[in-house]
mmCIF file of C-alpha atoms and ligand atoms in Angstrom:
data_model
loop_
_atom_site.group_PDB
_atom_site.id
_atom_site.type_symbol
_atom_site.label_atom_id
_atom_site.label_comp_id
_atom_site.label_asym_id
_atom_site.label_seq_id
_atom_site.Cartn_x
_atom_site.Cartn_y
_atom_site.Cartn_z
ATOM 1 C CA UNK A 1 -58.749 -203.516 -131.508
ATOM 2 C CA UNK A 2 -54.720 -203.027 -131.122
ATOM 3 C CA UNK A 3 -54.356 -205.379 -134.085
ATOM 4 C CA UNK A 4 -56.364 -202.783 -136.053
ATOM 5 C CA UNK A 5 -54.512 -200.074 -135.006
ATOM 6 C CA UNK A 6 -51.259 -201.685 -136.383
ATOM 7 C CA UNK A 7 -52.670 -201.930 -139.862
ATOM 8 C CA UNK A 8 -53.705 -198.119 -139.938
ATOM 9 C CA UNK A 9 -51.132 -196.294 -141.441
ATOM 10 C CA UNK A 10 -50.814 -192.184 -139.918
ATOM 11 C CA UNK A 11 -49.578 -189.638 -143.106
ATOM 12 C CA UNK A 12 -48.313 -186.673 -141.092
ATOM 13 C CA UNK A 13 -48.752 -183.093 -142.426
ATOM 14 C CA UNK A 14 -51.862 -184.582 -145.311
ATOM 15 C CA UNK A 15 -53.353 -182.957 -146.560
ATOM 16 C CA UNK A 16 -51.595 -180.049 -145.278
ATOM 17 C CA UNK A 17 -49.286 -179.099 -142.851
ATOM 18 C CA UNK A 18 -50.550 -180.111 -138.859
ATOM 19 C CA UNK A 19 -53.062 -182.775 -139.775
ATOM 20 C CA UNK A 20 -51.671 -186.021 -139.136
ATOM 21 C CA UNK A 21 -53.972 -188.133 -141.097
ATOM 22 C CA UNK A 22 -54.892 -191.729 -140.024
ATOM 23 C CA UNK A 23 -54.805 -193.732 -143.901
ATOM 24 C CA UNK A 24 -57.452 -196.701 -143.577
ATOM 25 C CA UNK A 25 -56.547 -197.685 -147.121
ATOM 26 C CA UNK A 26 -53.606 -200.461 -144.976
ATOM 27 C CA UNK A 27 -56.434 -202.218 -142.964
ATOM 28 C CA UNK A 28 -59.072 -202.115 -146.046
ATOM 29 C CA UNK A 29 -56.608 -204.231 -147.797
ATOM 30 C CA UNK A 30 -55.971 -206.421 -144.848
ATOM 31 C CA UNK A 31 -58.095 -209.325 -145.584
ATOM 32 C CA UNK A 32 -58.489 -210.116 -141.708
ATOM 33 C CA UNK A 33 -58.246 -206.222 -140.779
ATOM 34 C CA UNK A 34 -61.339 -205.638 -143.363
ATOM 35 C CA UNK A 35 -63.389 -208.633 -142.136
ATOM 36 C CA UNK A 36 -63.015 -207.943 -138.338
ATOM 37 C CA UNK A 37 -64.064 -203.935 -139.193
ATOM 38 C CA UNK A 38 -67.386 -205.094 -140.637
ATOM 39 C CA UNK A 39 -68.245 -208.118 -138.210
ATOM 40 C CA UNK A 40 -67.554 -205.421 -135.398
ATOM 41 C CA UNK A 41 -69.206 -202.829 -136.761
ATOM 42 C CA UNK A 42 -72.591 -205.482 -138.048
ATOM 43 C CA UNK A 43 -71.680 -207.138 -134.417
ATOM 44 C CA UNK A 44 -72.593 -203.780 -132.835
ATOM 45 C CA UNK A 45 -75.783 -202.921 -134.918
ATOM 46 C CA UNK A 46 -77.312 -206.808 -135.293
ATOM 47 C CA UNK A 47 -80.221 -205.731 -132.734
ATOM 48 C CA UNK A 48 -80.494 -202.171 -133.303
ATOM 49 C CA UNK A 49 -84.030 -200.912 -134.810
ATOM 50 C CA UNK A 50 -83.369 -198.941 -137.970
ATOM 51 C CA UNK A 51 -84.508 -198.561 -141.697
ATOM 52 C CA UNK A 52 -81.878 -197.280 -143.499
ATOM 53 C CA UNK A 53 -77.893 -197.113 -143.463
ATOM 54 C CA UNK A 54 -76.258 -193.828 -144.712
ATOM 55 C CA UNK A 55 -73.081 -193.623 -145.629
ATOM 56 C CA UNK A 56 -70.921 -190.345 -146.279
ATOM 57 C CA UNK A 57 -68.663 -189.260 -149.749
ATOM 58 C CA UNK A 58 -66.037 -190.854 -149.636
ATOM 59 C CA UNK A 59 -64.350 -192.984 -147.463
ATOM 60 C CA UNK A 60 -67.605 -193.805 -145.540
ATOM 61 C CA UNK A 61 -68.727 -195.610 -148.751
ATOM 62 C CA UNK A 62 -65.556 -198.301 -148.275
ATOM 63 C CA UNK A 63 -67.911 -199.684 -145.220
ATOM 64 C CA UNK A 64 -72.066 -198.336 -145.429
ATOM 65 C CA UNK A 65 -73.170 -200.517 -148.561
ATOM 66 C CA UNK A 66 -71.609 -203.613 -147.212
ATOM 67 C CA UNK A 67 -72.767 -202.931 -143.911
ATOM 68 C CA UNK A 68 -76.258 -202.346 -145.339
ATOM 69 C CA UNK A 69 -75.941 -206.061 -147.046
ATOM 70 C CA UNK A 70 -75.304 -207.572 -143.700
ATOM 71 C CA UNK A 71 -77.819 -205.867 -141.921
ATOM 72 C CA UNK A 72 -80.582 -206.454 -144.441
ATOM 73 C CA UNK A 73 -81.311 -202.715 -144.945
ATOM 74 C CA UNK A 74 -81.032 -200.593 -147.597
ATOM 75 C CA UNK A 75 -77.951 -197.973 -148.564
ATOM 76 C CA UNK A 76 -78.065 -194.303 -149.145
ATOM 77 C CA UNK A 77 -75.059 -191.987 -150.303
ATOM 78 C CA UNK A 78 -74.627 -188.479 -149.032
ATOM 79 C CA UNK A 79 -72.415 -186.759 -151.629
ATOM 80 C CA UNK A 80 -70.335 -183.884 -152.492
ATOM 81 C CA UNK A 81 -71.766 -181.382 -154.889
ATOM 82 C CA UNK A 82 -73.336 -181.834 -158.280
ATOM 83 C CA UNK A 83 -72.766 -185.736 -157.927
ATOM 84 C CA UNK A 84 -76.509 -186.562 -157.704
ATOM 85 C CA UNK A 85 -78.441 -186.069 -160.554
ATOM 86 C CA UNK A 86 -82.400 -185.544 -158.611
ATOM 87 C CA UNK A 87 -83.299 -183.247 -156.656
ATOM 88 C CA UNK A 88 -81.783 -182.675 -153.346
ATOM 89 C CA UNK A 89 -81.260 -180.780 -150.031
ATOM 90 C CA UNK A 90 -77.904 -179.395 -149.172
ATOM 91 C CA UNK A 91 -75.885 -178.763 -145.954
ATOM 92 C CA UNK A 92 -72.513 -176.366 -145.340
ATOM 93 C CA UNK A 93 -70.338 -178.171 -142.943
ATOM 94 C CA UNK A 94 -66.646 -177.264 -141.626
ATOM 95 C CA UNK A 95 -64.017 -179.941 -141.515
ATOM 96 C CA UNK A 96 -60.386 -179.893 -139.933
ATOM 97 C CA UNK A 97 -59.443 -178.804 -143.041
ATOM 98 C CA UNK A 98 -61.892 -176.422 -144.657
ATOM 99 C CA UNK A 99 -65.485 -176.083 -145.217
ATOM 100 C CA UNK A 100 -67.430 -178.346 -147.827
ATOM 101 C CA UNK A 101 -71.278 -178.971 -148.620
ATOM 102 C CA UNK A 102 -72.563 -182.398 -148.880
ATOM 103 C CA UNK A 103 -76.112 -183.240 -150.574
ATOM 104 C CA UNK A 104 -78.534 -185.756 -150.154
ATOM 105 C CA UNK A 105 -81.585 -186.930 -152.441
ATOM 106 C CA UNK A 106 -84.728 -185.131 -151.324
ATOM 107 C CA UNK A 107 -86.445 -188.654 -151.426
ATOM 108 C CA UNK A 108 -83.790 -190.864 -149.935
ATOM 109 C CA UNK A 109 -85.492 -190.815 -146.638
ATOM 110 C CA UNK A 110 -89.097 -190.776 -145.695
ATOM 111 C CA UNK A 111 -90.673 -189.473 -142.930
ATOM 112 C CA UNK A 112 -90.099 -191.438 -139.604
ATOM 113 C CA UNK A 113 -87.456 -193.608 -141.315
ATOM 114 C CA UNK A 114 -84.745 -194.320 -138.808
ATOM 115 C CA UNK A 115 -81.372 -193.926 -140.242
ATOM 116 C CA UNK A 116 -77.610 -195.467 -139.489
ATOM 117 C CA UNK A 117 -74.931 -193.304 -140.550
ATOM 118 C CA UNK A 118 -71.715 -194.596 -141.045
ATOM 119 C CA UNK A 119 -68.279 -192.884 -141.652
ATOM 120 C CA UNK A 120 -64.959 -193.856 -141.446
ATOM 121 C CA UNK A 121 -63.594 -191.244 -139.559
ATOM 122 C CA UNK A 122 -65.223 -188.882 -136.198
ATOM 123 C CA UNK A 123 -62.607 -185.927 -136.207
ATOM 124 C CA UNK A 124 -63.793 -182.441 -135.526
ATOM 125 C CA UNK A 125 -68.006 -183.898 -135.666
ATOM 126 C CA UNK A 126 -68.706 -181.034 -138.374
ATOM 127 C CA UNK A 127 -69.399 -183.648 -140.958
ATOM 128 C CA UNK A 128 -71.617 -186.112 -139.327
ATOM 129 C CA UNK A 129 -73.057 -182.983 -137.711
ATOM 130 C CA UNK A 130 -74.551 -181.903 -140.718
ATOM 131 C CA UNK A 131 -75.099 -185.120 -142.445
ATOM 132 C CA UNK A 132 -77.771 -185.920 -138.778
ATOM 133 C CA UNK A 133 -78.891 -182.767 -139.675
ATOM 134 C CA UNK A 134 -79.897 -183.479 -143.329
ATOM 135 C CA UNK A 135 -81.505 -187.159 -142.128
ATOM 136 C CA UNK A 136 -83.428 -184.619 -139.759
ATOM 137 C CA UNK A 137 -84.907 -182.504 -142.467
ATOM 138 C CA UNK A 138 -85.896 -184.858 -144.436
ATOM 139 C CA UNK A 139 -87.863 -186.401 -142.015
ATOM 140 C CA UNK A 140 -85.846 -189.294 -140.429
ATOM 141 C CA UNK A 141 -84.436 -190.196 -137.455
ATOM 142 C CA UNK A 142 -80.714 -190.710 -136.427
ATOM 143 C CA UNK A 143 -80.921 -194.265 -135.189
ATOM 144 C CA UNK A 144 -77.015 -194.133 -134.826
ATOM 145 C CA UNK A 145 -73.549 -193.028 -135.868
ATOM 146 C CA UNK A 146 -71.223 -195.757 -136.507
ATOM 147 C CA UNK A 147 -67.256 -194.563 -137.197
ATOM 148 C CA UNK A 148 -64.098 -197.121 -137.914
ATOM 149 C CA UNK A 149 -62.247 -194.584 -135.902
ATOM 150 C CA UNK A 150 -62.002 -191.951 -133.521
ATOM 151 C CA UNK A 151 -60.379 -188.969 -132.509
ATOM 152 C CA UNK A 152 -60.696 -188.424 -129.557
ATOM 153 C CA UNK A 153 -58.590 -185.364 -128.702
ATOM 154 C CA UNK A 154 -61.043 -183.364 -130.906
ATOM 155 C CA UNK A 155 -63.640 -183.541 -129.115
ATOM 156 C CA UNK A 156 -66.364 -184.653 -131.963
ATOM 157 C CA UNK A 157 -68.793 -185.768 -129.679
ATOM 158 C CA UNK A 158 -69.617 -182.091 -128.443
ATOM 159 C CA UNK A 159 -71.344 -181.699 -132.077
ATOM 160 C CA UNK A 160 -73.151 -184.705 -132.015
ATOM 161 C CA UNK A 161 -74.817 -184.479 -128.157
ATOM 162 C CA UNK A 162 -77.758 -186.811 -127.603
ATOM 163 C CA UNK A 163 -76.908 -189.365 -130.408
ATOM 164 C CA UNK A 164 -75.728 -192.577 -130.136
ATOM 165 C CA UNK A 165 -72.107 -192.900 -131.142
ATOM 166 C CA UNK A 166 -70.012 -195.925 -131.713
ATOM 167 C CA UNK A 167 -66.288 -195.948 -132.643
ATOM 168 C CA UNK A 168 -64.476 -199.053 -133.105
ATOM 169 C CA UNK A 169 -61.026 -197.746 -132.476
ATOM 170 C CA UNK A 170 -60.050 -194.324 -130.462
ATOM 171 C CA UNK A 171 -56.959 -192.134 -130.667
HETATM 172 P P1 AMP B 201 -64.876 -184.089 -139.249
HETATM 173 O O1 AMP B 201 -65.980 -183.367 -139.925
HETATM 174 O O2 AMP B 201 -63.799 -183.165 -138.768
HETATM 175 O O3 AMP B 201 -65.353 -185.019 -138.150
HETATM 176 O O4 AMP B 201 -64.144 -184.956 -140.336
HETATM 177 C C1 AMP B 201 -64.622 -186.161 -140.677
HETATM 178 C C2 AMP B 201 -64.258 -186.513 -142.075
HETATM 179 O O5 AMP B 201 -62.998 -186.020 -142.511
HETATM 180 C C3 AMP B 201 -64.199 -187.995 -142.174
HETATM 181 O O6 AMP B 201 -65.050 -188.340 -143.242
HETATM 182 C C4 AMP B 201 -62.768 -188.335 -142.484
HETATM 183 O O7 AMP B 201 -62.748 -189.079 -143.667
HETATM 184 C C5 AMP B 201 -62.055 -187.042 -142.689
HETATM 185 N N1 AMP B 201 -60.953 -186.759 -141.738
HETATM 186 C C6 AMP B 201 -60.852 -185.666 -140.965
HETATM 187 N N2 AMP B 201 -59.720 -185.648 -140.267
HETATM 188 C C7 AMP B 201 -59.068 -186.772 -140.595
HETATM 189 C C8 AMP B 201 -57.811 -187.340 -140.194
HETATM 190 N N3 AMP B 201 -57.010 -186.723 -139.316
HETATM 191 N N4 AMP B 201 -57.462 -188.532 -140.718
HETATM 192 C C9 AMP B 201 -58.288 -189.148 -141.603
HETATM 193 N N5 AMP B 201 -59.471 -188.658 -142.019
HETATM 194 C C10 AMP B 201 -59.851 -187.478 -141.532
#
């Protein structure tokens, strides 16, 4: 994964001052970087049991729907605000950098549906907190969290206890 890490590009002080902010736009454009992040990932997840695969607004939708093609499973976006037009169930989260609500569509998961979620980045946890949280209400179960990259130092995982996490690259 060391070759990866060379083709991720880190934007100190974005976007503010302190965050040092790993770009994945470098490796997307990487024609070998982008294949070996989605055999990895699909590698991973080939023989888990799961329904659906989730991915979160926005940079989790550069891997979930192709990840959901490979794996034969559907795709489901969680979004900001006011993106989706049915009706849907909301959840406050905080980030590194600020608080945010993300939304789901109150019928995108039915009851007992087990659910991947994928995101391209496990920071502080708050977001894929909440977004296992909204799978929850609506019924489903978190079959997995599946990240391009880790940070390690902040300690994500303490919001996420009793799931099962994969990250393909730690920092
Ligand atoms: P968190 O809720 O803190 O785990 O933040 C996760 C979300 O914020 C991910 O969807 C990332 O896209 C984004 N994010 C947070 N911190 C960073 C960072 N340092 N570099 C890149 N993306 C980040």
């Amino acid at each position: 994964m060391n070759e990866l890490k060379q083709m991720i590009r880190e934007v100190p002080d974005f976007p503010k001052p302190g965050i040092n902010f790993f770009d994945i736009t470098t490796l997307l454009k990487d024609q070998h970087g982008l294949k070996k992040v989605i055999d990895s990932i699909h590698e991973h997840y080939r023989h888990t049991e799961f329904d659906l695969v989730l991915g979160i607004e926005a940079r989790g939708f550069f891997f979930a729907p192709t990840l959901a093609y490979t794996l034969g499973k559907g795709f489901v976006p969680v979004r900001k605000p006011k993106k989706l037009p049915a009706a849907t169930v909301q959840m406050e989260y905080a980030l590194e950098y600020g608080i945010d609500t993300l939304e789901i569509h109150a019928d995108a998961i039915g009851k007992g549906q087990r659910v991947l979620i994928i995101d391209d980045v496990l920071a502080t946890g708050g977001t894929a907190a909440a977004v296992a949280k909204l799978v929850e209400k609506l019924g489903g179960t978190v079959a997995g969290l599946g990240f391009v990259l880790e940070l390690d130092f902040l300690n994500g995982r303490q919001k996420l206890v009793g799931y099962d996490i994969h990250s393909l690259i730690h920092y």
